[in-house]
Short mmCIF file of C-alpha atoms in Angstrom, two decimals:
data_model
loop_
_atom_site.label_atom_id
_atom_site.label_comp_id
_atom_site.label_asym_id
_atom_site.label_seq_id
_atom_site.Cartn_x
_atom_site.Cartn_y
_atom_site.Cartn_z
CA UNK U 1 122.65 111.31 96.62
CA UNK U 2 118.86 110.94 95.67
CA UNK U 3 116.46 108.97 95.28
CA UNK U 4 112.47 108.56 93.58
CA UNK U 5 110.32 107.37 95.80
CA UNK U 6 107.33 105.87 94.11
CA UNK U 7 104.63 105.01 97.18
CA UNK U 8 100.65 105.10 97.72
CA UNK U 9 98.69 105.98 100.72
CA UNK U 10 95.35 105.97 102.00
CA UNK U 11 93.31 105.92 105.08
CA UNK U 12 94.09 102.45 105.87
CA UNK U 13 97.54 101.56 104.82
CA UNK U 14 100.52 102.81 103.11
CA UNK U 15 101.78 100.56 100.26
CA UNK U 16 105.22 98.83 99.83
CA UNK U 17 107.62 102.22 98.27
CA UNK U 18 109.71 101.44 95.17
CA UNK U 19 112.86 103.50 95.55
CA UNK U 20 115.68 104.28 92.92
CA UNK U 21 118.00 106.32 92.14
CA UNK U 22 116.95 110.03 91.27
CA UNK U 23 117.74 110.94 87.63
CA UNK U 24 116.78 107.22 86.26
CA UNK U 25 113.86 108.23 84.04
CA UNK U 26 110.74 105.86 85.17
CA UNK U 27 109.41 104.92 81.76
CA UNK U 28 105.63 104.11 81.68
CA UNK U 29 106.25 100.52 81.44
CA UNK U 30 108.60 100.36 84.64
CA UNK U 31 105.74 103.02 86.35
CA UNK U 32 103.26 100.16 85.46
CA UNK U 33 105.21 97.13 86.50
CA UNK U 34 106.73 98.16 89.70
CA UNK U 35 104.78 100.59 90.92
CA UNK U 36 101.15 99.70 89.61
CA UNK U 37 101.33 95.74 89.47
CA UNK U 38 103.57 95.16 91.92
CA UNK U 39 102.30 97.52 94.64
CA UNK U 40 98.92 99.60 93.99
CA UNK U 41 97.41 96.99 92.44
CA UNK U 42 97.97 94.60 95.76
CA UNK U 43 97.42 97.43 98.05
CA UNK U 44 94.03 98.25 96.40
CA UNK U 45 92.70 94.69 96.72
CA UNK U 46 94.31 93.90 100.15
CA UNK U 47 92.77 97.06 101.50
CA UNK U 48 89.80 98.76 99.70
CA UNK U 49 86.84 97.33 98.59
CA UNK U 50 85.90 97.65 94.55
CA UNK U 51 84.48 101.59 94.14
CA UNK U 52 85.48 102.64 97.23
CA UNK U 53 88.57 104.65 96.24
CA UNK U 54 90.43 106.95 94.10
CA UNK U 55 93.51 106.56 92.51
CA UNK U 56 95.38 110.46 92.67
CA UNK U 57 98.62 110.15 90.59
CA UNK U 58 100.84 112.83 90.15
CA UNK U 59 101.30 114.67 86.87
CA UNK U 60 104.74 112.61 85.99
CA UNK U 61 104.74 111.76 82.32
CA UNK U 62 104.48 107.89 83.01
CA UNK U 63 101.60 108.41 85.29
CA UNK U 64 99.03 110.20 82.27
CA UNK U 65 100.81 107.50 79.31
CA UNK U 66 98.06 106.09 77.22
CA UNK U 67 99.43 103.03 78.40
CA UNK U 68 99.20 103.81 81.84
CA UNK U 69 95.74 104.92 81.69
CA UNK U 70 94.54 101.81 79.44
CA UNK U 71 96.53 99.41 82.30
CA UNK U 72 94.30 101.33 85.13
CA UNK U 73 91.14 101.17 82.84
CA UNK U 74 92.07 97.49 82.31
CA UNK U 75 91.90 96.75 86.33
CA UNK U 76 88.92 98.81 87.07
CA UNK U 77 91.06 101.15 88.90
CA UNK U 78 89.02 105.11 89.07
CA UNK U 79 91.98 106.85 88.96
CA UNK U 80 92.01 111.15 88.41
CA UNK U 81 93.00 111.89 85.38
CA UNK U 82 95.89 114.32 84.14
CA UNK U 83 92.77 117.42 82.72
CA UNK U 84 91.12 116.83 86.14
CA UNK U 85 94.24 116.97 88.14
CA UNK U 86 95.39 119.98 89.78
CA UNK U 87 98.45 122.11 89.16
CA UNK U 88 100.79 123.07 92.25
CA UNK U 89 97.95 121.85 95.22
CA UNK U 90 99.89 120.41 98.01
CA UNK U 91 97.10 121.35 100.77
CA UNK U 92 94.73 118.89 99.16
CA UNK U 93 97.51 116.17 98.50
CA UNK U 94 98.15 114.25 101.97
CA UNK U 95 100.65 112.12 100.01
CA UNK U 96 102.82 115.57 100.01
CA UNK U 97 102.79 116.04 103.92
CA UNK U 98 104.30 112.03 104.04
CA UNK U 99 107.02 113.27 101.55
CA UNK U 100 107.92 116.95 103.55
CA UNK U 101 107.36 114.79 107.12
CA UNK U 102 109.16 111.94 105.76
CA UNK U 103 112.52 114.10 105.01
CA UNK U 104 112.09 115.78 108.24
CA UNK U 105 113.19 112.38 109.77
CA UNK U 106 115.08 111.23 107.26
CA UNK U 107 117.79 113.91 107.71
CA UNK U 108 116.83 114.71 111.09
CA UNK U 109 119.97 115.91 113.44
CA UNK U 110 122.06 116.88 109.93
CA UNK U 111 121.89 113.14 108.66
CA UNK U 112 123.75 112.37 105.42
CA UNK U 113 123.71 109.19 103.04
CA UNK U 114 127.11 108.44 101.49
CA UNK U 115 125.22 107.17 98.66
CA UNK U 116 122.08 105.96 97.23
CA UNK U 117 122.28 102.68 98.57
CA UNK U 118 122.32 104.35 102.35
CA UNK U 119 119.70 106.70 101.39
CA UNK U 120 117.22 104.17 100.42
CA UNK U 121 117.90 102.02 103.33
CA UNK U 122 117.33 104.78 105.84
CA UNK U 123 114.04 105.79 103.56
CA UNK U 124 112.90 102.51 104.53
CA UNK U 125 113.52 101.95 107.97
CA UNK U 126 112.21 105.75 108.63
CA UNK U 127 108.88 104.39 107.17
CA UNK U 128 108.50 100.88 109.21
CA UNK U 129 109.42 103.30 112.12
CA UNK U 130 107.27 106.12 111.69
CA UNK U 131 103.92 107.22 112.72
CA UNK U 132 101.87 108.65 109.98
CA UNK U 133 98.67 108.19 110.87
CA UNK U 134 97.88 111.99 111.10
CA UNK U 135 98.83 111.67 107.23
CA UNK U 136 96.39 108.87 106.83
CA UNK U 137 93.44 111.01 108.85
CA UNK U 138 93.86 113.46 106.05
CA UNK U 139 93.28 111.15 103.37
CA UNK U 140 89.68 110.40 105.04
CA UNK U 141 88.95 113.81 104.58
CA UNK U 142 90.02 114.11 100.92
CA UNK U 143 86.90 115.05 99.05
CA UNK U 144 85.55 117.51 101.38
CA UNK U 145 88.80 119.11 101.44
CA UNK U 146 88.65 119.19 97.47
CA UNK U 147 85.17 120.85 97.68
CA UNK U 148 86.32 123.43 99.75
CA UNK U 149 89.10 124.35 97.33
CA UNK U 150 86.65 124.14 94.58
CA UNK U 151 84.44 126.57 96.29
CA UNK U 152 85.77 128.61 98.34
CA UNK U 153 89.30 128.66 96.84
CA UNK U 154 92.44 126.84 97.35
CA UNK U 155 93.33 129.02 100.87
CA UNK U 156 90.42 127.51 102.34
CA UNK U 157 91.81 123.87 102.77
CA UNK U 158 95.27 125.12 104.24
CA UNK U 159 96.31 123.04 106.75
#
């Protein structure tokens, strides 16, 4: 089985994931209500001061929906939006080293969910259990890791 994960990060914290099943389509008003309202929006104001942060959504249809963007605008939330985001640029996305560390443990030793339920369950407890603060340390870094790519090319911010 799979799974979505929907989850935010930042040098502080990581925010509450919303998991379900892979292949259920996450329509722009379930992105906005579970995973905006529900969890950024909370994480934001429990953890960042106002203009001190920058919302980096993937390029997922539901994240770059007019609604979407008008809820974000709405809440004052600076967010990077879907012209200014970058195509297939992992290195400067810390979020994707939690994903590629986070199935490392998930299916470490040849581990296997018998179905989603199991899956999301061990998703879970491999978070509260894991240490990703090196993750975290690279979301401090963010912007000067962007200005390297934007300078002296994407190679430059390889990690």
């Amino acid at each position: 089985p799979k799974v979505m994960v929907c989850m935010a990060i930042s040098s502080r914290k990581m925010a509450k994931p919303f998991i379900v099943p892979s292949g259920v389509a996450v329509k722009k008003e379930v992105y906005i209500k579970d995973c905006l309202e529900k969890r950024l929006l909370p994480f934001i104001q429990s953890n960042h001061p106002p203009n001190s942060y920058l919302f980096w959504p993937d390029k997922a249809s539901s994240h770059n929906a007019k609604l979407t963007q008008d809820f974000l605008n709405e809440k004052n939330i600076e967010f990077v939006a879907k012209d200014n985001n970058p195509t297939n640029l992992p290195q400067c996305r810390p979020i994707e080293d939690l994903w590629g560390h986070l199935a490392q443990i998930v299916y470490k030793n040849g581990w296997q969910a018998r179905n989603t339920d199991m899956l999301r369950k061990r998703i879970l407890r491999c978070i509260k259990d894991t240490d990703f603060s090196a993750v975290q340390a690279k979301c401090s870094i963010i912007r000067n890791s962007m200005r390297a790519c934007y300078t002296l090319g994407p190679y430059s911010c390889m990690h």
